[in-house]
mmCIF file of C-alpha atoms in Angstrom:
data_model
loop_
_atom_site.group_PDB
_atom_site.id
_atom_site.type_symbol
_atom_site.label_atom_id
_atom_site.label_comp_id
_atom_site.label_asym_id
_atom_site.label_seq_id
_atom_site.Cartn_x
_atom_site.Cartn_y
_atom_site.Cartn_z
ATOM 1 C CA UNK A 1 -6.938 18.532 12.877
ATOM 2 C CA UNK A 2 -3.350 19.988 12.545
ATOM 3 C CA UNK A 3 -1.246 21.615 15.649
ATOM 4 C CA UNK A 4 0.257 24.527 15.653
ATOM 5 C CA UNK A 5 3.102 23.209 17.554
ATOM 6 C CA UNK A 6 3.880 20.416 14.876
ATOM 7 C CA UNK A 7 3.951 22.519 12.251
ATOM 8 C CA UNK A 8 7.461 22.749 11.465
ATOM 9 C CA UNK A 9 8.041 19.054 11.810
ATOM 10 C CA UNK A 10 4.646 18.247 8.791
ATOM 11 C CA UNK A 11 6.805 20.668 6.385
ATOM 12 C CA UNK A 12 9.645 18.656 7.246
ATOM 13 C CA UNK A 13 7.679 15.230 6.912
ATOM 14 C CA UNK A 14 6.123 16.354 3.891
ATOM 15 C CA UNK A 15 9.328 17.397 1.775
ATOM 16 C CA UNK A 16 10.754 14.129 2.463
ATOM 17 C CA UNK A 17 7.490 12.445 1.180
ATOM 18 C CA UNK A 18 7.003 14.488 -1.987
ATOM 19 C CA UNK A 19 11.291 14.235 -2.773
ATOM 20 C CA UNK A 20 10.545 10.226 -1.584
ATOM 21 C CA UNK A 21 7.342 10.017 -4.883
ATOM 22 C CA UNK A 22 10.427 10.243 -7.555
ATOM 23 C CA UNK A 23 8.613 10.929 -11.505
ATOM 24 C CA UNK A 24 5.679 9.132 -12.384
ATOM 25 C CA UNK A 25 5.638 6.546 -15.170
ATOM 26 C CA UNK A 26 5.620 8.018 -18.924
ATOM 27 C CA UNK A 27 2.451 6.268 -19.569
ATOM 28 C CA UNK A 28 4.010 4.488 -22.609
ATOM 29 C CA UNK A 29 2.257 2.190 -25.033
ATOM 30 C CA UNK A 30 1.590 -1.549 -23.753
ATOM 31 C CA UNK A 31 2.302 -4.646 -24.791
ATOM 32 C CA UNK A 32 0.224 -8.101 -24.195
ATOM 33 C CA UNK A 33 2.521 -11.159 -23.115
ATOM 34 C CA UNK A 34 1.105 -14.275 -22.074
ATOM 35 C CA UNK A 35 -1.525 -17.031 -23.231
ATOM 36 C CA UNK A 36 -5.390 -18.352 -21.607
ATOM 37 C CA UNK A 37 -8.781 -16.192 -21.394
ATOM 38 C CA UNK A 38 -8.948 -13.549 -18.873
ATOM 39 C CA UNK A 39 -9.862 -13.953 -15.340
ATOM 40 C CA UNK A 40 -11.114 -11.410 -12.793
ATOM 41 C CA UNK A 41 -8.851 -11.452 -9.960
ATOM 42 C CA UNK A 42 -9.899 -12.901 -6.625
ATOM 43 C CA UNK A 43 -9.858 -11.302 -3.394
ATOM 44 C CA UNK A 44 -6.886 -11.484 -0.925
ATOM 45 C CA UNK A 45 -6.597 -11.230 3.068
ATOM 46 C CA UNK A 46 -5.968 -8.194 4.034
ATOM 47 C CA UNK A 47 -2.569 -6.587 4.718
ATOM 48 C CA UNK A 48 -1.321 -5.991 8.171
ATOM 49 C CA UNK A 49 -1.963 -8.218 11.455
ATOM 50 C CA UNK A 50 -5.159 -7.570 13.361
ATOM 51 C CA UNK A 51 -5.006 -6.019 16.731
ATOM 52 C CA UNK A 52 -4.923 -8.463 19.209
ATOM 53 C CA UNK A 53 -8.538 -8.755 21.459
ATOM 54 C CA UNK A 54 -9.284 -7.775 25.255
ATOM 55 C CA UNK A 55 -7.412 -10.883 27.253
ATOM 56 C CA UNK A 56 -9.892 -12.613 29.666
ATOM 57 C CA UNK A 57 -7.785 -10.677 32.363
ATOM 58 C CA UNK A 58 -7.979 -7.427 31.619
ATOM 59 C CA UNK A 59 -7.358 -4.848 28.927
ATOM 60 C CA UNK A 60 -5.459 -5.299 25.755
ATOM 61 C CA UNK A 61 -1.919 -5.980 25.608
ATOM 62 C CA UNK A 62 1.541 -5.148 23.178
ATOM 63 C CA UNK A 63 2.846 -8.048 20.777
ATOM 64 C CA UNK A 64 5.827 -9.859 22.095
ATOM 65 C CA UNK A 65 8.905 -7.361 22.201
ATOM 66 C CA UNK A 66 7.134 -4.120 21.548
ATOM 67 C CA UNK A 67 6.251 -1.162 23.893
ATOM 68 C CA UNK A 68 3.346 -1.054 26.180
ATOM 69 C CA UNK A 69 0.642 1.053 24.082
ATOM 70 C CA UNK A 70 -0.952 4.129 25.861
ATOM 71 C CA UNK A 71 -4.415 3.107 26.570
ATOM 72 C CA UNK A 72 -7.370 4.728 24.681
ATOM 73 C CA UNK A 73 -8.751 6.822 27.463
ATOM 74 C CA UNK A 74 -5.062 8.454 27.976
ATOM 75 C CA UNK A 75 -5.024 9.854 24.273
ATOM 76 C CA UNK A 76 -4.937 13.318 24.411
ATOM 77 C CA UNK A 77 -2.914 16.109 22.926
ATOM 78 C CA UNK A 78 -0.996 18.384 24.832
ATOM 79 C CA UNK A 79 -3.620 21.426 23.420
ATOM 80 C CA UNK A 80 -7.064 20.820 22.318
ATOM 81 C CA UNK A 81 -8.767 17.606 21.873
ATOM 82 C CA UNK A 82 -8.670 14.873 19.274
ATOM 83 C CA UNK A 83 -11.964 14.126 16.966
ATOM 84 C CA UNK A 84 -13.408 10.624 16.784
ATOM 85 C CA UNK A 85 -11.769 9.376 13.901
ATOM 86 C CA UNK A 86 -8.049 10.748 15.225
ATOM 87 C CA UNK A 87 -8.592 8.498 18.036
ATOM 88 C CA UNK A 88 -9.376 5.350 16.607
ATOM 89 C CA UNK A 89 -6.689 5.818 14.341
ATOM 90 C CA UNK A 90 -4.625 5.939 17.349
ATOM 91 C CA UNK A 91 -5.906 3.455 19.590
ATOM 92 C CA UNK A 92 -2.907 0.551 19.901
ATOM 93 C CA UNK A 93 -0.636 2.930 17.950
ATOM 94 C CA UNK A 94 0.996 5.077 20.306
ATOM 95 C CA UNK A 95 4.222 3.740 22.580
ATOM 96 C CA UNK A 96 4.089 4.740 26.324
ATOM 97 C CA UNK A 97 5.893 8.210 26.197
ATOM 98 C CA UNK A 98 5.411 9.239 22.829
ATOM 99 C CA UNK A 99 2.936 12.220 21.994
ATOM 100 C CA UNK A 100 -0.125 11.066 20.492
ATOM 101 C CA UNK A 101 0.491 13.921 18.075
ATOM 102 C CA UNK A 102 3.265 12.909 16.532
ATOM 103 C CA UNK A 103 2.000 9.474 15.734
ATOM 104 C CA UNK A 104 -1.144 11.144 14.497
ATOM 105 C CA UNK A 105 1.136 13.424 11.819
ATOM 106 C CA UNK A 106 2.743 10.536 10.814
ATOM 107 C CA UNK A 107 -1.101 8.794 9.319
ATOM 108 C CA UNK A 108 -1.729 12.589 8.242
ATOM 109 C CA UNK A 109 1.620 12.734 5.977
ATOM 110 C CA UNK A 110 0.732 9.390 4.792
ATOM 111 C CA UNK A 111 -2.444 11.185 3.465
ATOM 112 C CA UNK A 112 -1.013 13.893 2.132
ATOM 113 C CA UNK A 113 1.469 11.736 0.543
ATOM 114 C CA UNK A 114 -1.479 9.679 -1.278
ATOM 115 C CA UNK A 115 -3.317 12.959 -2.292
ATOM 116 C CA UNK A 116 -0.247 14.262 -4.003
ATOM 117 C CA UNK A 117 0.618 10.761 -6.105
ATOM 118 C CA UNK A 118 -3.054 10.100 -6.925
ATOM 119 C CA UNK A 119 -2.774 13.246 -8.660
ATOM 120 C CA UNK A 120 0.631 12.517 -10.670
ATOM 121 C CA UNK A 121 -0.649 8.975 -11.938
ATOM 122 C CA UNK A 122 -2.961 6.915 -9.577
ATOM 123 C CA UNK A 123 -1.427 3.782 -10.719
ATOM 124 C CA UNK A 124 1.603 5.178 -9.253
ATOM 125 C CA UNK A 125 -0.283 5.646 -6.001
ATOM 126 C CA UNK A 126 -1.925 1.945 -5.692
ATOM 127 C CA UNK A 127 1.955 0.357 -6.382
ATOM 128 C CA UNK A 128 3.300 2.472 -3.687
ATOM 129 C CA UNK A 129 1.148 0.919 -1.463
ATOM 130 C CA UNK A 130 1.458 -2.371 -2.956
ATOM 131 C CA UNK A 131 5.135 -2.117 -2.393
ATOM 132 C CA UNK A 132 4.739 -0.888 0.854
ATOM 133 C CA UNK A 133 7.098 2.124 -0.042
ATOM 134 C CA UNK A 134 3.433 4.138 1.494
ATOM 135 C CA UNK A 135 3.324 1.963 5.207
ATOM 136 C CA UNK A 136 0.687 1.893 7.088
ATOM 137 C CA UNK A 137 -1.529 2.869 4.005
ATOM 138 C CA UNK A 138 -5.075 0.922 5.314
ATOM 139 C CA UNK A 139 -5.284 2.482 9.045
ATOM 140 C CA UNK A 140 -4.552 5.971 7.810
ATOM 141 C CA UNK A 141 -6.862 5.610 4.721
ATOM 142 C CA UNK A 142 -9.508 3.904 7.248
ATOM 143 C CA UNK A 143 -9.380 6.382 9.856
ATOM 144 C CA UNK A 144 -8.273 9.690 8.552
ATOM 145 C CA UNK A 145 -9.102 10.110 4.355
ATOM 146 C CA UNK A 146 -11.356 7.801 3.644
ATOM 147 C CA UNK A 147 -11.516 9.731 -0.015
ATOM 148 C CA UNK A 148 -8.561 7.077 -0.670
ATOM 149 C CA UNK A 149 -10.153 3.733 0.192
ATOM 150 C CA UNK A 150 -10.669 2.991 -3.669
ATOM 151 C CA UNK A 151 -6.712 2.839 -3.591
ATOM 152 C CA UNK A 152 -6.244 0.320 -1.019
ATOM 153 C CA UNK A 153 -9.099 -1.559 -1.989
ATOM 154 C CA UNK A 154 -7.184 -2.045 -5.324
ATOM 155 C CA UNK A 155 -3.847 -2.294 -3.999
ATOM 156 C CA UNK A 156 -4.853 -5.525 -2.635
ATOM 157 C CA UNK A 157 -5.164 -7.228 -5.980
ATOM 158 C CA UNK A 158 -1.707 -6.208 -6.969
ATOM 159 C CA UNK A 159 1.497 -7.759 -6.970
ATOM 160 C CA UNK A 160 5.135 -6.376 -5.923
ATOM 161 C CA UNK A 161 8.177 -7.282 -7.249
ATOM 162 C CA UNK A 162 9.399 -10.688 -6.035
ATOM 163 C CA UNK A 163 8.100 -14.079 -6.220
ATOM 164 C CA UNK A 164 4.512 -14.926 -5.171
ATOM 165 C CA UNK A 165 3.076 -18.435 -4.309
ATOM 166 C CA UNK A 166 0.144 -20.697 -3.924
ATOM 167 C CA UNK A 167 -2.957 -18.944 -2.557
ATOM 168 C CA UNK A 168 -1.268 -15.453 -3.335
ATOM 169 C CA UNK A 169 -1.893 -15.791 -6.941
ATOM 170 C CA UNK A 170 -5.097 -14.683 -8.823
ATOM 171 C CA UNK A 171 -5.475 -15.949 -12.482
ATOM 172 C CA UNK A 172 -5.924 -12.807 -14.593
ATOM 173 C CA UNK A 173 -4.528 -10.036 -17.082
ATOM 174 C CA UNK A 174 -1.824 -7.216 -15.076
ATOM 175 C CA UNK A 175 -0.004 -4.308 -16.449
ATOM 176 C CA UNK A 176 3.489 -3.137 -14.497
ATOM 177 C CA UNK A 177 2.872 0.005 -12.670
ATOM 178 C CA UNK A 178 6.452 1.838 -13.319
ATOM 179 C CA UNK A 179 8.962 -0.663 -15.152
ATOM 180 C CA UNK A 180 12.563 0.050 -15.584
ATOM 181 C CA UNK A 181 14.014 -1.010 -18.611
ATOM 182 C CA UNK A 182 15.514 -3.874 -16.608
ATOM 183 C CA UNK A 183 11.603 -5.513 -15.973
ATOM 184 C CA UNK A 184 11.208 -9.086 -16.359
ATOM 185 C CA UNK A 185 8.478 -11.708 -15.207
ATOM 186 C CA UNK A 186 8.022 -14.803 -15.093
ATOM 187 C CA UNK A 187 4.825 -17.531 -14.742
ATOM 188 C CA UNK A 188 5.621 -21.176 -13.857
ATOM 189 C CA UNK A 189 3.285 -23.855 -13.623
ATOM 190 C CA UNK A 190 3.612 -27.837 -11.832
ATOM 191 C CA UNK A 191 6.868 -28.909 -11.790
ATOM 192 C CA UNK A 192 8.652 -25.197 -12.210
ATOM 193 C CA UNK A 193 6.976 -25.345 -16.033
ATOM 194 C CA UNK A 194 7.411 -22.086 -17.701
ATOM 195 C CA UNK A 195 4.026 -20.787 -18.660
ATOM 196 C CA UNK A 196 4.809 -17.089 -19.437
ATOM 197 C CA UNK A 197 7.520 -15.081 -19.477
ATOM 198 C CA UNK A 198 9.204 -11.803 -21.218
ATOM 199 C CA UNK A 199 11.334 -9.145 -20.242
ATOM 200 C CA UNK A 200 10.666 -5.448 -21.412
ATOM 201 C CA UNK A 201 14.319 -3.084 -22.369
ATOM 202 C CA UNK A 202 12.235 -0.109 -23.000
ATOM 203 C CA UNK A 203 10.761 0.605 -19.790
ATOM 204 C CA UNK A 204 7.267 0.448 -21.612
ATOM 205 C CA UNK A 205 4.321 -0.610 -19.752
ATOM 206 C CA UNK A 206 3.298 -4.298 -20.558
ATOM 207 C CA UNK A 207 0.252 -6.509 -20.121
ATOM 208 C CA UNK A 208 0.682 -10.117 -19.315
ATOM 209 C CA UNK A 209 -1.635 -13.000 -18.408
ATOM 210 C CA UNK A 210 -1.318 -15.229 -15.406
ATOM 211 C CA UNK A 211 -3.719 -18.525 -16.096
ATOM 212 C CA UNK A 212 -5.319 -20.381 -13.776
ATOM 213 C CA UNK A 213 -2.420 -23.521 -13.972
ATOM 214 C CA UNK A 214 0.030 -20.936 -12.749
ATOM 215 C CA UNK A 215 1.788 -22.108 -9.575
ATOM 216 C CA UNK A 216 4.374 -19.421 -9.258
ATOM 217 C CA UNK A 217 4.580 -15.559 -10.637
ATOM 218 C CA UNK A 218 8.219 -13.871 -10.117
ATOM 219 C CA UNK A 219 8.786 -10.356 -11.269
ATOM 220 C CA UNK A 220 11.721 -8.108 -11.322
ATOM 221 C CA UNK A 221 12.636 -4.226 -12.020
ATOM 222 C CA UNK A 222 8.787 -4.050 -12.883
ATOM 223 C CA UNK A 223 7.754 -2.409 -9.425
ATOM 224 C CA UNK A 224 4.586 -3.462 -8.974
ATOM 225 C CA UNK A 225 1.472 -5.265 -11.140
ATOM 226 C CA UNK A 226 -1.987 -3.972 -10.922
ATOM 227 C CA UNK A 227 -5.368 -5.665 -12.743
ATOM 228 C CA UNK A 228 -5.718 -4.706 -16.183
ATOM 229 C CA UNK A 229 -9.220 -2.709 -17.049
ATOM 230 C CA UNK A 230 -9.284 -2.140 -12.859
ATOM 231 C CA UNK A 231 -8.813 1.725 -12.678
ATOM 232 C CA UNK A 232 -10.132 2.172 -8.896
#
């Protein structure tokens, strides 16, 4: 549901998200790095932190250091009425003097956002919200176009760039999502072992394989790392 009365700050939201997407990734040929059979990734937790519960004493209250949330039954625009998926988007979202609206436009640009990169390159789409350069990606999906869920589901088997540990690693093959021509990875093993590594100077997307004696996957310039053969 849009407002009339926000609708010159959506074009304004919007034409920072679309300047924000930058070009899509040439789509270049591949190459395979890396040794072992292929695995099928397992699943992660999911992203974000889980709204707190009722307290025995009465109704829900704001994390440590945050603003007092306007309660669900105070949700309403200033003109016409919110449906039933608006609102439980905003339930525990909205700040104590802030307009419902607003916070509402925000989940709708993320939306929009998502529906213009899915149709530039969808594996640009997943890494943005593996990166978290598209926040709050899984309540606005959730709640407001579900018609993306397929893209968070996936982003959660993908990696960023940066060094991932212990239970965050998944033994399987991963292709880089937009790689500069500065990319490099590497997979240690026990005892800082190198396992697998490469760089890539032609900005070419590459496969690589992280086996199950991997301890430790670091990647650099490569954006983000998505399952190989999982298209969403």
């Amino acid at each position: 549901m849009r407002y009339p009365f926000l609708a010159g700050a959506a074009v304004v939201i919007m034409t920072a998200a679309l300047a924000a997407c930058g070009s899509s990734s040439d789509g270049g040929g591949q190459k395979a790095s890396g040794a072992g059979a292929t695995a099928s990734p397992g699943a992660v937790a999911p992203r974000g932190t889980a709204s707190e519960g009722p307290s025995p004493a009465g109704p829900k209250t704001s994390p440590a250091g945050e603003p007092p949330k306007i309660p669900s039954d105070d949700l309403t625009p200033a003109t016409g009425t919110f449906t039933k998926k608006q609102k439980e988007f905003l339930v525990d979202r909205v700040p104590k003097g802030m307009d419902p609206a607003a916070v509402l436009q925000t989940g709708q640009a993320t939306c929009d956002r998502l529906t213009y990169l899915v149709k530039v390159d969808r594996d640009t789409a997943v890494g943005a919200i593996v990166t978290g350069e598209i926040a709050d990606a899984e309540p606005a999906v959730g709640h407001l176009c579900t018609q993306h869920q397929a893209l968070v589901d996936r982003a959660a088997g993908g990696y960023a760039d940066g060094t991932h540990e212990g239970g965050r690693l998944r033994p399987g093959r991963y292709r880089d999502v937009s790689p500069t021509k500065n990319c490099s990875w590497q997979v240690t093993g026990a005892n800082g072992k190198d396992l697998v590594s490469g760089s890539s100077d032609d900005g070419k997307r590459t496969v690589i394989t992280i086996p199950q004696a991997a301890r430790a996957f670091t990647s650099t310039g490569c954006y983000a790392w998505l399952p190989e053969g999982d298209n969403g």
